[in-house]
Coordinates of C-alpha atoms in Angstrom, one line a residue:
M1 CA -9.3 22.1 30.0
K2 CA -6.6 19.5 29.8
R3 CA -7.6 15.7 30.1
E4 CA -4.7 14.4 32.1
D5 CA -6.2 10.9 32.2
V6 CA -5.8 10.4 28.3
R7 CA -2.9 10.4 25.8
N8 CA -3.5 9.9 22.1
I9 CA -0.5 8.9 20.0
A10 CA 0.2 7.5 16.5
I11 CA 3.2 5.4 15.7
I12 CA 4.8 6.3 12.4
A13 CA 7.9 5.2 10.5
H14 CA 9.3 4.0 7.2
V15 CA 8.4 0.4 6.2
D16 CA 10.1 -2.4 8.3
H17 CA 11.5 0.0 10.9
G18 CA 9.5 -1.8 13.7
K19 CA 6.1 -0.1 14.4
T20 CA 4.0 -3.2 14.8
T21 CA 6.8 -5.0 16.7
L22 CA 6.9 -2.1 19.1
V23 CA 3.2 -2.4 19.7
D24 CA 3.8 -6.1 20.4
A25 CA 6.3 -5.2 23.2
L26 CA 3.9 -2.7 24.6
L27 CA 1.1 -5.3 24.7
H28 CA 3.3 -8.1 26.2
Q29 CA 4.6 -5.7 29.0
S30 CA 1.4 -4.0 29.7
G31 CA 0.3 -6.6 32.2
H32 CA -3.2 -6.7 30.9
F33 CA -3.2 -9.8 28.8
R34 CA -2.6 -13.6 29.4
D35 CA 0.0 -15.2 27.3
S36 CA -2.7 -17.1 25.3
Q37 CA -4.1 -13.7 24.2
L38 CA -0.8 -12.7 22.6
K39 CA 0.2 -15.4 20.3
G40 CA 2.9 -15.0 17.6
D41 CA 4.4 -11.7 16.5
C42 CA 2.9 -8.6 14.6
I43 CA -0.3 -9.2 16.6
L44 CA -2.1 -6.1 15.0
D45 CA -1.3 -7.3 11.5
S46 CA -4.5 -9.4 11.7
N47 CA -5.7 -10.0 8.1
D48 CA -4.3 -12.6 5.8
L49 CA -2.7 -10.2 3.3
E50 CA -0.8 -8.4 6.1
R51 CA 0.6 -11.5 7.4
E52 CA 1.5 -13.0 4.1
R53 CA 3.3 -9.7 2.9
G54 CA 4.8 -8.8 6.3
I55 CA 3.5 -5.2 6.0
T56 CA 0.8 -3.1 7.7
I57 CA -2.0 -2.1 5.3
L58 CA -4.7 -0.7 7.6
A59 CA -4.3 1.5 10.6
K60 CA -5.3 -0.1 13.9
N61 CA -6.4 1.3 17.2
I62 CA -5.6 -0.1 20.7
A63 CA -5.7 1.4 24.2
L64 CA -3.5 0.6 27.1
M65 CA -3.7 1.8 30.8
Y66 CA -0.3 3.0 32.2
K67 CA 0.0 4.7 35.7
G68 CA -3.6 5.5 35.7
V69 CA -3.5 7.2 32.2
K70 CA -5.3 5.7 29.2
I71 CA -2.9 5.7 26.2
N72 CA -4.7 5.4 22.8
I73 CA -2.2 3.9 20.3
I74 CA -2.7 4.1 16.5
D75 CA -0.4 1.7 14.5
T76 CA 0.0 3.0 11.0
P77 CA 1.2 1.6 7.6
G78 CA 4.9 2.3 6.6
H79 CA 4.7 1.8 2.9
A80 CA 4.4 5.0 0.8
D81 CA 1.4 3.5 -1.2
F82 CA -0.7 3.6 2.0
G83 CA 0.1 7.2 3.0
G84 CA -3.5 8.0 2.8
E85 CA -4.2 5.8 5.9
V86 CA -1.5 7.7 7.8
E87 CA -2.9 11.1 6.7
R88 CA -6.4 10.5 7.9
V89 CA -5.6 8.8 11.3
L90 CA -3.2 11.6 12.4
R91 CA -6.3 13.7 13.0
M92 CA -7.0 11.5 16.1
A93 CA -3.5 12.0 17.7
D94 CA -1.9 14.7 19.9
G95 CA 1.6 13.3 19.5
V96 CA 3.5 10.8 17.3
L97 CA 6.3 8.3 18.0
I98 CA 8.7 8.4 15.0
L99 CA 10.5 5.2 14.7
V100 CA 13.9 5.1 12.9
D101 CA 16.0 2.1 12.2
A102 CA 19.4 2.5 14.2
F103 CA 21.2 1.4 11.0
E104 CA 19.2 2.6 8.0
G105 CA 18.3 6.0 9.4
P106 CA 15.6 8.2 7.9
R107 CA 14.1 6.9 4.7
P108 CA 11.6 8.3 2.2
Q109 CA 8.5 7.4 4.1
T110 CA 10.1 8.8 7.3
R111 CA 10.3 12.2 5.6
F112 CA 6.7 12.0 4.4
V113 CA 5.0 11.0 7.7
L114 CA 7.1 13.5 9.7
K115 CA 6.1 16.3 7.4
K116 CA 2.4 15.3 7.7
A117 CA 2.7 15.1 11.5
L118 CA 4.4 18.5 11.6
E119 CA 1.5 20.0 9.4
C120 CA -1.0 18.6 11.9
G121 CA 0.8 20.4 14.7
L122 CA 1.5 17.1 16.5
K123 CA 4.3 16.7 19.1
P124 CA 7.0 14.4 17.8
L125 CA 9.0 11.8 19.9
V126 CA 11.9 10.1 18.2
V127 CA 12.5 6.5 19.0
I128 CA 15.9 5.1 17.5
N129 CA 14.9 1.4 17.1
K130 CA 17.0 -1.7 16.6
I131 CA 20.0 -0.7 18.7
D132 CA 20.6 -4.4 19.4
R133 CA 21.9 -4.7 15.8
S134 CA 25.6 -5.3 15.5
D135 CA 25.9 -2.7 12.7
C136 CA 23.7 0.0 14.4
R137 CA 24.9 3.7 14.5
P138 CA 22.4 5.3 16.7
D139 CA 24.2 8.6 17.3
H140 CA 24.7 9.3 13.6
V141 CA 21.0 8.4 13.0
L142 CA 19.9 10.8 15.8
S143 CA 22.0 13.5 14.0
E144 CA 20.3 12.6 10.7
M145 CA 16.9 12.9 12.3
F146 CA 17.8 16.5 13.6
D147 CA 18.9 17.4 10.0
L148 CA 15.6 16.1 8.7
F149 CA 13.7 18.3 11.2
V150 CA 15.7 21.2 10.0
E151 CA 15.0 20.5 6.3
L152 CA 11.3 20.4 7.1
D153 CA 11.4 23.9 8.7
A154 CA 10.6 22.7 12.3
D155 CA 10.6 25.5 14.8
D156 CA 13.0 25.8 17.7
E157 CA 10.7 24.1 20.2
T158 CA 10.1 21.0 17.8
L159 CA 13.8 20.8 17.2
D160 CA 14.4 20.2 20.8
F161 CA 12.5 16.8 20.4
P162 CA 12.6 14.1 23.1
Y163 CA 14.3 10.9 22.0
I164 CA 15.0 7.4 23.3
Y165 CA 16.8 4.3 22.1
A166 CA 15.0 0.9 21.9
S167 CA 14.8 -2.6 20.6
A168 CA 11.2 -3.4 20.0
R169 CA 12.2 -7.0 19.2
E170 CA 14.0 -7.5 22.5
G171 CA 11.4 -5.4 24.4
F172 CA 13.4 -2.6 26.1
A173 CA 13.9 1.2 25.8
T174 CA 16.6 3.2 27.3
H175 CA 18.1 6.7 27.5
D176 CA 21.6 5.3 28.2
L177 CA 23.3 3.3 25.3
D178 CA 25.7 1.6 27.9
N179 CA 22.8 0.3 29.9
F180 CA 20.0 -1.3 27.7
G181 CA 17.6 -1.9 30.5
E182 CA 14.9 -4.7 30.8
S183 CA 11.6 -3.1 29.8
I184 CA 9.8 -0.8 27.5
H185 CA 8.5 1.3 30.4
P186 CA 10.9 4.2 29.9
L187 CA 9.3 4.8 26.5
L188 CA 5.8 4.9 28.1
D189 CA 7.1 7.3 30.8
M190 CA 8.4 9.6 28.0
V191 CA 5.0 9.5 26.4
L192 CA 3.3 10.6 29.6
E193 CA 5.8 13.4 30.2
N194 CA 6.0 14.8 26.6
V195 CA 2.8 14.1 24.7
P196 CA 0.3 16.8 25.5
A197 CA -2.9 15.9 27.1
P198 CA -5.9 16.6 25.0
D199 CA -7.1 20.2 25.2
V200 CA -10.9 19.9 25.3
N201 CA -14.1 21.8 26.0
Q202 CA -16.6 19.3 27.3
D203 CA -19.2 21.9 27.7
A204 CA -19.3 23.0 24.0
P205 CA -21.6 21.4 21.3
L206 CA -20.5 17.8 20.2
T207 CA -18.1 17.7 17.2
M208 CA -16.4 14.5 16.0
M209 CA -14.7 13.9 12.6
V210 CA -15.2 10.3 11.1
T211 CA -11.7 9.2 10.3
T212 CA -12.1 5.4 10.0
L213 CA -15.0 3.1 8.9
E214 CA -15.6 -0.5 9.8
W215 CA -18.3 -2.9 8.6
S216 CA -20.2 -5.3 10.8
E217 CA -22.7 -7.9 9.5
Y218 CA -24.8 -7.3 12.6
V219 CA -24.8 -3.5 13.1
G220 CA -23.7 -2.2 9.7
R221 CA -21.1 0.7 9.5
V222 CA -19.2 1.7 12.6
A223 CA -17.7 5.1 12.5
T224 CA -14.5 5.9 14.5
G225 CA -13.1 9.2 15.3
R226 CA -11.8 11.5 18.1
I227 CA -14.4 13.8 19.8
N228 CA -13.2 17.3 19.4
S229 CA -15.6 18.9 21.8
G230 CA -18.7 18.1 23.8
K231 CA -20.0 14.6 24.8
V232 CA -21.8 11.9 23.2
R233 CA -24.3 9.4 24.9
T234 CA -25.9 6.2 23.9
G235 CA -29.3 6.8 22.4
E236 CA -28.5 10.5 21.8
R237 CA -29.8 12.3 18.6
V238 CA -27.0 13.8 16.6
T239 CA -26.6 15.5 13.3
L240 CA -24.4 13.9 10.6
I241 CA -23.0 16.6 8.2
K242 CA -22.2 15.2 4.8
R243 CA -19.7 16.4 2.1
N244 CA -22.4 18.2 0.2
G245 CA -23.4 20.1 3.3
D246 CA -26.6 18.0 4.0
H247 CA -27.6 17.6 7.7
L248 CA -28.9 14.1 8.5
K249 CA -30.6 13.4 11.9
C250 CA -29.4 10.1 13.4
T251 CA -29.6 8.2 16.6
V252 CA -26.4 6.8 18.2
D253 CA -27.2 3.2 19.1
S254 CA -24.0 2.5 20.8
V255 CA -20.9 4.3 22.0
E256 CA -17.8 2.1 22.3
L257 CA -14.4 3.1 23.7
Y258 CA -11.1 1.3 22.8
N259 CA -10.0 -1.0 25.5
N260 CA -6.9 -3.2 25.2
L261 CA -7.2 -5.0 21.8
G262 CA -10.9 -4.4 21.4
R263 CA -13.8 -2.1 22.2
A264 CA -16.1 -1.9 25.1
P265 CA -19.6 -0.2 25.2
V266 CA -20.1 2.8 27.4
D267 CA -22.9 5.1 28.4
E268 CA -20.9 8.3 27.6
A269 CA -17.7 9.6 26.0
S270 CA -16.3 13.0 26.2
A271 CA -13.9 15.3 24.3
G272 CA -10.4 13.8 23.9
D273 CA -11.7 10.3 23.6
I274 CA -11.3 8.1 20.5
V275 CA -14.7 6.4 20.1
A276 CA -16.6 4.1 17.7
L277 CA -20.3 5.1 17.1
V278 CA -22.9 2.6 16.0
G279 CA -26.2 3.5 14.3
L280 CA -25.3 6.4 12.1
D281 CA -27.0 6.7 8.8
N282 CA -24.4 5.7 6.1
P283 CA -21.4 7.8 7.5
E284 CA -18.5 8.5 5.3
I285 CA -14.9 9.4 6.1
G286 CA -14.7 13.1 6.5
D287 CA -18.2 13.5 7.8
T288 CA -18.9 15.5 11.0
V289 CA -20.9 14.1 13.8
A290 CA -22.4 17.2 15.5
C291 CA -24.8 18.3 18.1
A292 CA -28.5 17.9 17.0
E293 CA -29.4 21.4 18.2
K294 CA -26.3 23.5 17.2
P295 CA -24.6 21.5 14.4
Q296 CA -21.2 22.8 13.3
A297 CA -19.0 21.2 10.6
L298 CA -15.3 20.5 10.9
I299 CA -12.8 20.9 8.0
R300 CA -12.9 17.7 6.0
I301 CA -9.9 15.4 5.7
D302 CA -7.7 16.5 2.7
V303 CA -5.2 13.9 1.5
D304 CA -2.7 13.9 -1.4
E305 CA -4.0 13.1 -4.8
P306 CA -3.3 9.7 -6.5
T307 CA -0.5 9.5 -9.0
L308 CA -1.3 6.2 -10.8
S309 CA -4.3 4.9 -12.6
M310 CA -5.4 1.6 -13.9
L311 CA -8.3 0.3 -16.0
F312 CA -10.6 -2.2 -14.3
T313 CA -13.0 -4.1 -16.5
I314 CA -15.1 -7.3 -16.5
N315 CA -13.3 -10.6 -17.4
S316 CA -14.2 -11.1 -21.1
S317 CA -11.9 -14.1 -21.8
P318 CA -13.3 -17.5 -23.0
L319 CA -12.6 -18.9 -19.5
A320 CA -14.6 -16.3 -17.7
G321 CA -17.0 -17.4 -15.0
Q322 CA -15.4 -20.7 -14.3
D323 CA -13.7 -19.7 -10.8
G324 CA -15.3 -16.5 -9.7
K325 CA -18.7 -15.8 -7.9
Y326 CA -18.9 -12.1 -9.0
V327 CA -18.3 -11.5 -12.7
T328 CA -20.5 -8.7 -14.0
S329 CA -19.9 -5.0 -14.3
R330 CA -22.6 -4.3 -11.7
N331 CA -20.7 -6.5 -9.1
L332 CA -17.5 -4.7 -10.0
R333 CA -19.1 -1.3 -9.7
D334 CA -20.7 -2.1 -6.4
R335 CA -17.4 -3.4 -4.9
L336 CA -15.4 -0.3 -6.0
M337 CA -17.9 2.1 -4.6
R338 CA -17.8 0.2 -1.4
E339 CA -14.0 0.5 -1.2
L340 CA -14.3 4.2 -1.8
E341 CA -16.1 4.6 1.6
S342 CA -12.9 3.6 3.6
N343 CA -10.0 4.1 1.2
V344 CA -9.6 7.9 1.1
A345 CA -6.6 7.9 -1.3
L346 CA -8.6 5.9 -4.0
R347 CA -10.5 7.5 -6.9
V348 CA -12.9 5.7 -9.2
A349 CA -14.3 7.1 -12.5
E350 CA -16.9 5.1 -14.6
R351 CA -15.9 5.1 -18.3
E352 CA -18.3 5.6 -21.3
D353 CA -18.7 1.9 -22.1
K354 CA -20.1 1.3 -18.4
D355 CA -18.3 -2.0 -18.2
S356 CA -14.9 -0.5 -17.3
F357 CA -13.6 1.9 -14.6
S358 CA -10.6 4.1 -14.3
V359 CA -9.3 3.4 -10.8
S360 CA -6.5 5.7 -9.4
G361 CA -4.3 5.2 -6.4
R362 CA -0.9 6.0 -4.8
G363 CA 1.0 3.3 -6.5
I364 CA 1.1 -0.3 -7.8
L365 CA 1.1 -1.8 -4.4
H366 CA -1.8 0.3 -3.3
L367 CA -3.9 -1.0 -6.2
S368 CA -2.6 -4.5 -6.2
V369 CA -3.7 -5.0 -2.6
L370 CA -7.2 -3.9 -3.6
I371 CA -7.1 -6.4 -6.4
E372 CA -5.9 -9.2 -4.2
Q373 CA -8.7 -8.6 -1.8
M374 CA -11.2 -8.6 -4.5
R375 CA -10.1 -11.9 -6.0
R376 CA -10.1 -13.5 -2.5
E377 CA -13.7 -12.4 -2.2
G378 CA -14.6 -14.2 -5.4
Y379 CA -14.4 -11.4 -8.0
E380 CA -13.2 -11.9 -11.6
L381 CA -11.8 -8.9 -13.5
S382 CA -9.3 -7.7 -16.0
V383 CA -6.9 -4.8 -15.4
G384 CA -4.8 -2.8 -17.8
K385 CA -1.4 -1.4 -17.7
P386 CA -0.7 1.1 -14.9
E387 CA -0.5 4.7 -16.2
V388 CA 0.7 7.9 -14.4
I389 CA -1.7 10.7 -13.9
R390 CA -0.4 13.8 -15.7
K391 CA -1.5 17.4 -15.0
K392 CA -1.5 20.6 -17.2
I393 CA 0.3 23.4 -15.3
D394 CA 0.8 26.8 -16.9
G395 CA 0.0 25.3 -20.3
K396 CA 2.6 22.5 -20.1
W397 CA 2.1 18.8 -19.2
H398 CA 3.6 17.8 -15.9
E399 CA 4.0 14.3 -14.6
P400 CA 4.7 12.9 -11.0
F401 CA 8.3 12.4 -10.1
E402 CA 9.4 10.1 -7.2
S403 CA 12.4 10.2 -5.0
L404 CA 14.1 6.8 -5.3
E405 CA 16.6 5.4 -2.9
V406 CA 18.5 2.2 -3.6
D407 CA 20.8 0.3 -1.2
A408 CA 23.0 -2.1 -3.1
P409 CA 26.4 -3.9 -2.9
S410 CA 29.1 -1.5 -4.2
E411 CA 30.2 -3.9 -7.0
V412 CA 26.7 -3.7 -8.7
V413 CA 26.3 0.2 -8.5
G414 CA 27.1 0.5 -12.1
S415 CA 24.2 -1.7 -13.2
V416 CA 21.8 0.1 -10.9
M417 CA 22.8 3.5 -12.4
E418 CA 22.5 2.2 -15.9
L419 CA 19.0 0.8 -15.2
V420 CA 17.7 3.8 -13.4
C421 CA 19.3 6.5 -15.8
A422 CA 17.9 4.6 -18.9
R423 CA 14.5 5.4 -17.4
R424 CA 15.1 9.1 -17.1
G425 CA 16.3 9.0 -13.5
Q426 CA 18.8 11.6 -12.3
M427 CA 21.3 10.8 -9.6
I428 CA 21.0 13.2 -6.6
D429 CA 23.5 11.6 -4.2
M430 CA 25.6 8.5 -3.6
T431 CA 27.4 7.4 -0.4
S432 CA 29.3 4.3 0.5
S433 CA 29.7 2.5 3.8
E434 CA 32.3 0.3 5.5
T435 CA 30.0 -2.7 5.1
G436 CA 30.4 -2.7 1.3
M437 CA 26.9 -1.3 0.6
S438 CA 26.3 1.9 -1.4
H439 CA 23.3 4.2 -0.9
L440 CA 22.1 6.0 -4.1
K441 CA 19.5 8.7 -4.4
F442 CA 17.6 9.4 -7.6
S443 CA 14.8 11.7 -8.9
I444 CA 12.8 9.7 -11.5
P445 CA 9.5 10.0 -13.4
A446 CA 6.9 7.7 -11.6
R447 CA 6.3 5.9 -15.0
G448 CA 10.0 5.0 -15.0
L449 CA 9.4 3.1 -11.8
I450 CA 6.9 0.7 -13.4
G451 CA 8.8 -2.5 -14.0
L452 CA 12.1 -1.2 -12.5
R453 CA 11.9 -3.1 -9.3
T454 CA 12.2 -6.5 -10.9
R455 CA 15.0 -5.5 -13.1
L456 CA 16.9 -4.0 -10.1
L457 CA 16.6 -7.1 -8.1
N458 CA 17.7 -9.3 -11.0
A459 CA 20.8 -7.0 -11.7
T460 CA 21.7 -7.1 -7.9
R461 CA 21.0 -10.8 -7.4
G462 CA 18.2 -9.9 -5.0
E463 CA 20.4 -7.8 -2.7
A464 CA 18.9 -4.3 -3.5
I465 CA 16.7 -2.6 -1.0
I466 CA 14.4 -0.1 -3.0
N467 CA 12.3 2.7 -1.5
H468 CA 10.5 5.5 -3.1
R469 CA 8.0 8.3 -2.3
F470 CA 6.2 10.9 -4.2
E471 CA 8.4 14.0 -4.7
A472 CA 6.5 16.5 -6.9
Y473 CA 5.0 17.2 -10.3
K474 CA 7.6 18.3 -12.9
A475 CA 7.6 18.9 -16.6
T476 CA 7.0 15.7 -18.7
E477 CA 10.3 14.0 -19.7
G478 CA 10.9 12.1 -22.9
D479 CA 9.9 8.4 -23.6
V480 CA 10.8 5.6 -21.2
P481 CA 12.1 2.3 -22.6
R482 CA 9.3 -0.3 -23.0
R483 CA 9.5 -4.0 -22.6
A484 CA 12.4 -5.2 -24.5
N485 CA 10.9 -8.6 -25.5
G486 CA 7.8 -9.6 -27.3
V487 CA 5.4 -12.4 -26.2
L488 CA 4.1 -15.7 -27.4
I489 CA 0.4 -15.7 -28.1
S490 CA -1.8 -18.7 -28.2
Q491 CA -3.6 -19.2 -31.5
D492 CA -6.2 -21.8 -30.2
K493 CA -8.2 -22.9 -27.2
G494 CA -7.5 -26.1 -25.3
Q495 CA -4.8 -27.5 -22.9
A496 CA -1.2 -26.7 -23.3
V497 CA 0.8 -29.9 -24.5
G498 CA 4.3 -30.6 -23.4
Y499 CA 5.4 -31.6 -26.8
A500 CA 4.3 -28.3 -28.3
L501 CA 6.0 -26.3 -25.5
W502 CA 9.2 -28.3 -25.9
K503 CA 9.3 -27.5 -29.7
L504 CA 9.1 -23.8 -28.7
R505 CA 11.5 -24.0 -25.8
D506 CA 14.5 -22.3 -27.7
R507 CA 12.6 -19.2 -28.5
A508 CA 10.6 -18.4 -25.3
E509 CA 10.4 -18.5 -21.5
F510 CA 7.0 -19.8 -20.7
F511 CA 4.3 -18.6 -18.2
V512 CA 2.3 -21.8 -18.4
G513 CA 3.2 -25.5 -18.2
P514 CA 1.8 -28.6 -19.8
G515 CA -1.9 -29.2 -19.1
A516 CA -2.6 -25.5 -18.4
D517 CA -5.9 -24.1 -20.0
V518 CA -5.1 -21.7 -22.8
Y519 CA -7.2 -19.7 -25.3
E520 CA -6.8 -17.7 -28.5
G521 CA -5.1 -14.4 -27.6
M522 CA -3.7 -15.5 -24.3
I523 CA 0.0 -14.8 -23.5
I524 CA 1.8 -18.0 -22.7
G525 CA 5.4 -16.8 -22.7
E526 CA 8.1 -14.2 -23.5
N527 CA 9.7 -14.2 -26.9
V528 CA 13.5 -14.1 -27.0
R529 CA 13.2 -11.4 -29.7
N530 CA 11.3 -8.1 -29.6
N531 CA 8.4 -9.1 -31.7
D532 CA 5.1 -10.9 -30.7
L533 CA 4.7 -14.4 -32.1
V534 CA 1.5 -16.4 -32.5
V535 CA 2.0 -20.1 -31.7
N536 CA 0.1 -23.3 -31.2
P537 CA 0.7 -24.6 -27.7
I538 CA -1.9 -27.4 -28.0
R539 CA -0.4 -29.3 -31.0
G540 CA 0.3 -32.8 -30.1
K541 CA 2.9 -35.3 -31.5
K542 CA 1.6 -37.3 -34.4
L543 CA 1.5 -40.9 -33.4
T544 CA 2.2 -43.9 -35.7
N545 CA 2.7 -47.7 -35.0
V546 CA 6.2 -47.5 -36.4
R547 CA 9.0 -47.1 -33.7
A548 CA 12.7 -47.2 -34.0
S549 CA 15.2 -47.3 -31.2
G550 CA 16.2 -43.9 -30.1
S551 CA 13.4 -42.1 -32.2
D552 CA 11.6 -40.6 -29.2
E553 CA 13.5 -37.5 -27.8
N554 CA 13.8 -36.9 -24.2
M555 CA 11.6 -33.8 -23.5
V556 CA 12.9 -31.6 -20.7
L557 CA 11.1 -28.3 -20.0
K558 CA 12.1 -25.6 -17.6
P559 CA 9.4 -24.8 -14.9
P560 CA 7.3 -21.9 -16.1
R561 CA 7.8 -18.4 -14.7
D562 CA 5.6 -17.8 -11.7
M563 CA 4.2 -14.4 -12.2
S564 CA 2.9 -12.7 -9.0
L565 CA 0.2 -10.0 -9.3
E566 CA 2.6 -7.1 -9.0
A567 CA 5.1 -8.6 -11.5
A568 CA 2.2 -9.2 -14.0
L569 CA 1.0 -5.6 -13.6
E570 CA 4.5 -4.2 -14.3
Y571 CA 5.1 -6.7 -17.1
I572 CA 2.1 -6.0 -19.5
E573 CA 2.1 -3.4 -22.2
Y574 CA -0.8 -1.1 -23.4
D575 CA -2.4 -3.6 -25.6
E576 CA -2.6 -6.2 -22.9
Y577 CA -4.7 -7.2 -19.8
V578 CA -4.0 -9.1 -16.6
E579 CA -6.9 -11.5 -16.2
I580 CA -7.5 -12.1 -12.5
T581 CA -9.8 -14.8 -11.0
P582 CA -9.8 -16.3 -7.5
K583 CA -7.7 -19.2 -8.5
I584 CA -5.3 -18.0 -11.3
I585 CA -3.6 -15.0 -12.9
R586 CA -3.2 -15.0 -16.6
L587 CA -1.9 -12.5 -19.2
R588 CA -3.7 -11.8 -22.4
K589 CA -4.0 -9.4 -25.3
I590 CA -6.9 -7.0 -25.2
H591 CA -7.9 -8.0 -28.8
L592 CA -7.9 -11.9 -28.8
T593 CA -7.9 -12.7 -32.5
E594 CA -5.0 -11.9 -34.7
N595 CA -7.3 -10.2 -37.2
E596 CA -8.5 -7.8 -34.5
R597 CA -5.0 -6.9 -33.4
K598 CA -4.0 -6.1 -36.9
R599 CA -7.1 -4.0 -37.5
N600 CA -6.5 -2.1 -34.2
Q601 CA -2.9 -1.5 -35.2
R602 CA -3.8 -0.1 -38.5
T603 CA -6.4 2.2 -37.0
T604 CA -3.9 3.3 -34.3
T605 CA -1.2 4.0 -37.0
A606 CA -3.7 6.0 -39.0
E607 CA -4.6 8.2 -36.1

């Protein structure tokens, strides 16, 4: 039976192509909200990290009524590192809106999300967004989207996809480029006409896949998913089928349906609805909520494997425990295990020393967002250099390769090619446009991308636009160039003195300024040469009672380099840690004393 009163859609696209802005337009023109309820822009990017970074990190659910039909809308992340979020929430949709920038066209993440949508059998609707741009090329972008469908082996019916032009920022959608229109309603009409109504069996036993978890201090875990068949009622006994096949009997304390920006409790929900269930006994993503009498498990969610791993360990520096609230390995273990419950693309493995963990994810951004959330919650930790996850295939080691796309001014293309090719990148394609920008495509080992973004931005004066996505596992390439410069290492504990830093100014770029707390083994700057140098940043000027005119030199210091979390993770080498506290980020050597470092170097050389 078809439920004509419901449509379930997900909005997918490459990063910055306008997904969350489109949701804003839908909310503003829905007629269900007062102006005071919709303040600012990117309304669904609700947490601090999303607003600061200007990206969507977590998928969000809302529901709107239009012409008597309830449209459940899922806003998804656009960055490749959060592809796990996209993969799991697509299970709740019947169709997808694929947004494409009317100038940029399909990008790496566009290919990824479209491929996943087609694998799930979802009906695609193409939205050519940002047609109000002066440099837009909507017809060319539409042709590129058709070519992308062909490359992904779409069938004839899918190739005849519905499409519409829109400007999410200006709040209109149109089928006619000569007449922009005044509202977003044509887009909603296209959704009603083309997204299939859920095909359901309300008389069958209950089955629902848990695809999202939320935590409430009042009711505990809230499991969200789409009901595949049957009905669920408040107070009903159900069976929760776990990963290992165990069947747990639970009672549903509350059934909530999405309504506008929130959820509303209801007595009953039926197949086709996206619901939130309260009261289940420790549900996990991928578990099946089934009928108590005839439980039947659904196929669990299967997402792509991580490609990058990092060492997470306790903060063992002399300054540990001054800023953070949670500093022990037990605190770190509990927090990582809690993250596993909702972050399906994450993997955590405890190491032999029990104080450190190998944490694997989709990329540096994926892991750095987790680290940033932890430090804001009061955790202190140290993390090691990111490493790619290799696999042995047919007796040979293979490593992940990424498809890298760079848009840069034509005059700096040579610098871009030099940097990428030095890191084992191979050029696939290069095109130039009338605007003076060139578009370059490369295939590059994932380890070659670590630290590359900063160098590309420096080489292009910040004008490069860099995107990448996982391509495939290929045979391991040769070595990738390491960091060219050594570092300055503090030999003592105390506060950095301006006089000591001034004396070192010709041989370093500093990461700390006068008055900063330092300790033995802490990295305080970058050496101009390729060797590490142990220095004394706390040595003050010897004072006497003899003064001569002009004997005091004018000390002028450059401001220290401000290292963001991602920049610090890309900067460090294998014998270094990034020390992270709620207030500060420091770089340090793993072995703090010079004797320990020399002993470790001799041991490594002997091995």
